[in-house]
Amino acid sequence: MPVDIRIPSILRVHVEGKSIVEMKGNTVGEVLQDLVNTHPGMDGQIVTSDGVLHKFVNVYLNDDDIRYLQVLDTPVSEGDTITILPAVAGGACSSTVDGYRAADILPVVRAEK
Amino acid sequence: MIKIPGNIYTQIIACCIQGLPDEACGLLGGADNEVTIFYPARNSAKSARLYVLDPKDYLKADRDAESRGITILGVVHSHTHTEPYPSPIDIEQAPDPAWHYVIVGLGKPLPSLRSYSISAGTAVEETVQVSIGAIADIID
């Protein structure tokens, strides 16, 4: 079934500059695969080669983060909107915080939210 | 260059001060490098040395910007104890080379604001043009 996907500006180069594209599928994963099939430049941008959602990308089905639903297996309905947003993080810390690399800490902080 | 109206410049500084002791963050909406709205966001990390912009707040800002016919131009965050220069983490985590990365330094008695473009692991400072007219609007 057709579902709109909102594309963040950083990835629009892969979809001919469009901010919204319509793709088909019964789950979020199927819709994202249709996006990759139609726009090969999206391959690896959202889902890793291992089939896992990239840790620095947040994907919403309407208002809900799919990590709190069924992730890529989350079913979709006609008229739904999938929104892809990059994770935004940083800070004044140096490359390590209390012995850990901050780049490793940031996604953990997000996951624990 | 990034253009920031005086009233929004004030909102940004106020947000960063109110966020203490943690780093504050938010998104800039506008068009053609001119900011027309500031979206304060929660720092999910709740840290004085890190910020993680709340994804839900990003979603709300993104939708609001779309309804206004504008786009997200960049991100703001504060450095609570240091100067407003990008840290290695700021550069490593920068999501979009087209964005403006505004940093507010609170390490001295007076806050200072600088803006950068960050691409391919390199940060380049850019001019911040604050609209005097908008400041006059506040005074009036």
Coordinates of C-alpha atoms in Angstrom, one line a residue:
Chain A
M1 CA 0.0 0.0 0.0
P2 CA 1.2 3.5 -0.7
V3 CA 3.0 5.4 2.1
D4 CA 4.6 8.8 2.1
I5 CA 8.3 9.0 3.3
R6 CA 9.6 12.4 4.4
I7 CA 13.3 12.7 3.4
P8 CA 15.7 14.9 5.4
S9 CA 17.7 17.4 3.4
I10 CA 20.9 15.5 3.7
L11 CA 19.5 12.5 1.9
R12 CA 17.5 14.4 -0.8
V13 CA 20.4 14.2 -3.2
H14 CA 19.5 10.5 -3.5
V15 CA 15.8 11.1 -4.4
E16 CA 16.2 13.8 -7.0
G17 CA 15.9 16.5 -4.4
K18 CA 12.4 15.6 -3.3
S19 CA 11.3 16.1 0.3
I20 CA 8.5 13.5 0.1
V21 CA 8.4 10.3 -1.9
E22 CA 5.6 7.7 -2.1
M23 CA 6.6 4.1 -1.7
K24 CA 4.8 0.8 -1.2
G25 CA 4.9 -2.0 1.3
N26 CA 3.1 -3.7 4.2
T27 CA 5.7 -2.9 6.9
V28 CA 8.2 -0.1 7.5
G29 CA 11.0 -2.3 6.4
E30 CA 9.2 -3.2 3.1
V31 CA 8.5 0.5 2.4
L32 CA 12.2 1.4 3.1
Q33 CA 13.3 -1.5 0.8
D34 CA 11.0 -0.1 -1.9
L35 CA 12.8 3.2 -1.4
V36 CA 16.2 1.6 -1.9
N37 CA 15.0 -0.3 -4.9
T38 CA 13.7 2.9 -6.5
H39 CA 16.5 5.1 -5.4
P40 CA 19.7 2.9 -5.1
G41 CA 21.6 5.8 -3.5
M42 CA 19.6 5.3 -0.3
D43 CA 21.1 1.8 0.1
G44 CA 22.8 1.7 3.5
Q45 CA 21.7 5.1 4.6
I46 CA 18.9 4.0 6.9
V47 CA 19.2 0.3 7.2
T48 CA 22.6 -1.4 7.5
S49 CA 23.9 -4.2 5.4
D50 CA 23.0 -6.4 8.3
G51 CA 19.3 -5.4 8.0
V52 CA 19.4 -3.3 11.2
L53 CA 18.2 0.3 11.6
H54 CA 21.2 2.6 11.5
K55 CA 21.9 3.9 15.0
F56 CA 22.3 7.5 13.9
V57 CA 19.0 7.7 12.2
N58 CA 15.5 8.0 13.8
V59 CA 12.5 6.7 11.8
Y60 CA 9.0 7.7 12.8
L61 CA 5.7 6.1 11.7
N62 CA 3.4 9.1 12.0
D63 CA 4.2 10.3 15.5
D64 CA 5.9 7.1 16.9
D65 CA 9.5 6.1 16.9
I66 CA 9.6 2.7 15.2
R67 CA 12.2 1.6 17.8
Y68 CA 9.4 1.6 20.3
L69 CA 7.0 -0.3 18.0
Q70 CA 8.1 -3.3 16.0
V71 CA 11.1 -1.5 14.4
L72 CA 11.3 -2.6 10.7
D73 CA 8.5 -5.1 11.1
T74 CA 6.0 -2.4 12.1
P75 CA 2.9 -2.7 9.9
V76 CA 1.9 0.3 7.9
S77 CA -1.5 1.5 6.6
E78 CA -2.5 3.5 3.6
G79 CA -2.1 7.2 4.4
D80 CA 0.6 6.7 7.0
T81 CA 3.7 8.9 6.8
I82 CA 7.2 7.6 7.6
T83 CA 9.6 10.4 8.6
I84 CA 13.4 9.9 8.5
L85 CA 15.5 12.2 10.7
P86 CA 19.2 12.2 11.4
A87 CA 20.2 12.0 15.1
V88 CA 21.6 15.3 16.2
A89 CA 24.2 15.3 19.0
G90 CA 27.5 16.7 20.1
G91 CA 28.8 18.7 23.0
A92 CA 31.8 20.3 24.5
C93 CA 33.3 17.1 25.8
S94 CA 36.6 15.9 24.4
S95 CA 36.7 12.6 22.5
T96 CA 36.4 10.6 25.7
V97 CA 34.1 11.0 28.6
D98 CA 35.0 9.1 31.7
G99 CA 37.1 6.7 29.7
Y100 CA 34.4 6.0 27.0
R101 CA 34.3 7.4 23.5
A102 CA 31.5 10.0 23.4
A103 CA 30.5 8.7 20.0
D104 CA 29.7 5.4 21.6
I105 CA 27.8 7.0 24.5
L106 CA 25.5 9.2 22.4
P107 CA 23.4 6.5 20.8
V108 CA 23.1 4.7 24.2
V109 CA 21.8 7.9 25.7
R110 CA 19.2 8.1 23.0
A111 CA 18.2 4.5 23.3
E112 CA 17.7 4.8 27.1
K113 CA 15.3 7.8 26.7
Chain B
M1 CA 26.7 33.6 6.4
I2 CA 23.7 33.2 8.6
K3 CA 21.2 36.0 9.4
I4 CA 19.6 36.0 12.8
P5 CA 16.9 38.5 13.8
G6 CA 17.7 40.2 17.1
N7 CA 14.7 38.8 18.9
I8 CA 15.6 35.3 17.9
Y9 CA 19.2 35.9 18.9
T10 CA 17.9 36.9 22.3
Q11 CA 15.8 33.7 22.5
I12 CA 18.8 31.6 21.7
I13 CA 21.0 33.2 24.4
A14 CA 18.1 33.0 26.9
C15 CA 17.5 29.3 26.1
C16 CA 21.1 28.5 26.6
I17 CA 21.3 30.3 30.0
Q18 CA 18.0 28.6 31.1
G19 CA 19.5 25.2 30.2
L20 CA 22.3 25.5 32.7
P21 CA 23.8 23.5 34.3
D22 CA 23.3 21.3 31.2
E23 CA 24.1 22.0 27.6
A24 CA 21.0 23.5 25.9
C25 CA 20.0 22.8 22.3
G26 CA 17.5 23.7 19.6
L27 CA 16.9 24.0 15.9
L28 CA 16.8 26.9 13.5
G29 CA 14.1 27.3 11.0
G30 CA 14.1 29.6 8.0
A31 CA 15.0 30.0 4.4
D32 CA 17.9 31.2 2.3
N33 CA 20.3 31.3 5.3
E34 CA 17.9 33.6 7.2
V35 CA 16.5 32.4 10.5
T36 CA 12.8 33.1 11.1
I37 CA 12.1 30.8 14.0
F38 CA 14.0 29.1 16.8
Y39 CA 12.8 25.8 18.1
P40 CA 14.1 25.1 21.7
A41 CA 14.6 21.3 22.2
R42 CA 15.2 19.1 25.2
N43 CA 18.7 17.7 25.7
S44 CA 18.1 14.0 26.2
A45 CA 21.6 13.5 27.5
K46 CA 20.9 15.9 30.4
S47 CA 24.6 16.6 30.5
A48 CA 26.9 19.6 30.9
R49 CA 29.3 18.1 28.4
L50 CA 27.0 16.4 25.8
Y51 CA 23.8 17.1 24.1
V52 CA 21.4 14.8 22.3
L53 CA 18.7 16.7 20.7
D54 CA 15.4 15.1 21.6
P55 CA 14.2 13.3 18.4
K56 CA 10.6 14.0 19.2
D57 CA 11.3 17.7 19.4
Y58 CA 13.1 17.4 16.1
L59 CA 10.0 15.8 14.6
K60 CA 7.8 18.5 15.9
A61 CA 10.1 21.3 14.6
D62 CA 10.4 19.6 11.3
R63 CA 6.6 19.4 10.9
D64 CA 6.1 23.0 12.0
A65 CA 8.7 24.2 9.6
E66 CA 7.0 22.3 6.8
S67 CA 3.6 23.9 7.7
R68 CA 5.3 27.3 7.5
G69 CA 7.0 26.6 4.2
I70 CA 10.5 26.8 5.7
T71 CA 13.2 24.3 6.4
I72 CA 15.4 23.4 9.3
L73 CA 18.6 25.4 8.6
G74 CA 20.7 24.2 11.5
V75 CA 21.2 23.4 15.1
V76 CA 22.2 25.4 18.2
H77 CA 23.8 24.1 21.3
S78 CA 25.7 25.6 24.2
H79 CA 29.1 24.9 25.7
T80 CA 28.6 25.6 29.4
H81 CA 32.2 26.1 30.5
T82 CA 34.2 26.7 27.3
E83 CA 34.4 29.0 24.3
P84 CA 32.0 28.5 21.4
Y85 CA 34.3 26.4 19.1
P86 CA 33.3 23.0 17.7
S87 CA 34.6 20.1 19.7
P88 CA 35.8 16.9 18.0
I89 CA 32.4 15.4 18.9
D90 CA 30.6 18.3 17.4
I91 CA 32.5 17.8 14.1
E92 CA 32.2 14.0 14.2
Q93 CA 28.4 14.1 14.9
A94 CA 27.4 16.9 12.5
P95 CA 24.6 15.3 10.5
D96 CA 24.2 17.7 7.5
P97 CA 26.9 19.7 5.6
A98 CA 24.3 22.2 4.5
W99 CA 23.4 23.1 8.1
H100 CA 24.6 26.0 10.2
Y101 CA 26.1 24.9 13.5
V102 CA 25.6 27.6 16.1
I103 CA 27.4 27.3 19.4
V104 CA 26.8 29.6 22.4
G105 CA 29.7 29.8 24.8
L106 CA 28.9 30.4 28.4
G107 CA 32.4 30.0 29.8
K108 CA 32.9 33.8 30.3
P109 CA 30.7 36.4 32.1
L110 CA 29.1 37.4 28.8
P111 CA 27.7 34.7 26.5
S112 CA 29.1 34.6 23.0
L113 CA 27.6 33.1 19.8
R114 CA 29.5 31.8 16.8
S115 CA 28.3 29.8 13.8
Y116 CA 30.1 27.2 11.6
S117 CA 29.6 25.1 8.6
I118 CA 30.9 21.6 9.1
S119 CA 31.6 19.3 6.2
A120 CA 33.9 16.3 5.7
G121 CA 35.4 16.6 9.2
T122 CA 36.2 20.3 8.9
A123 CA 34.5 23.2 10.6
V124 CA 34.7 26.6 9.0
E125 CA 33.4 29.7 10.9
E126 CA 30.9 31.8 9.1
T127 CA 29.7 35.4 9.6
V128 CA 26.7 35.9 11.9
Q129 CA 24.6 38.9 10.8
V130 CA 22.2 40.0 13.6
S131 CA 19.4 42.2 12.4
I132 CA 19.4 45.5 14.2
G133 CA 15.9 46.2 13.1
A134 CA 14.6 43.2 15.0
I135 CA 16.4 44.4 18.1
A136 CA 14.8 47.8 17.7
D137 CA 11.4 46.0 17.6
I138 CA 12.2 44.5 21.0
I139 CA 13.2 47.8 22.5
D140 CA 10.0 49.4 21.2

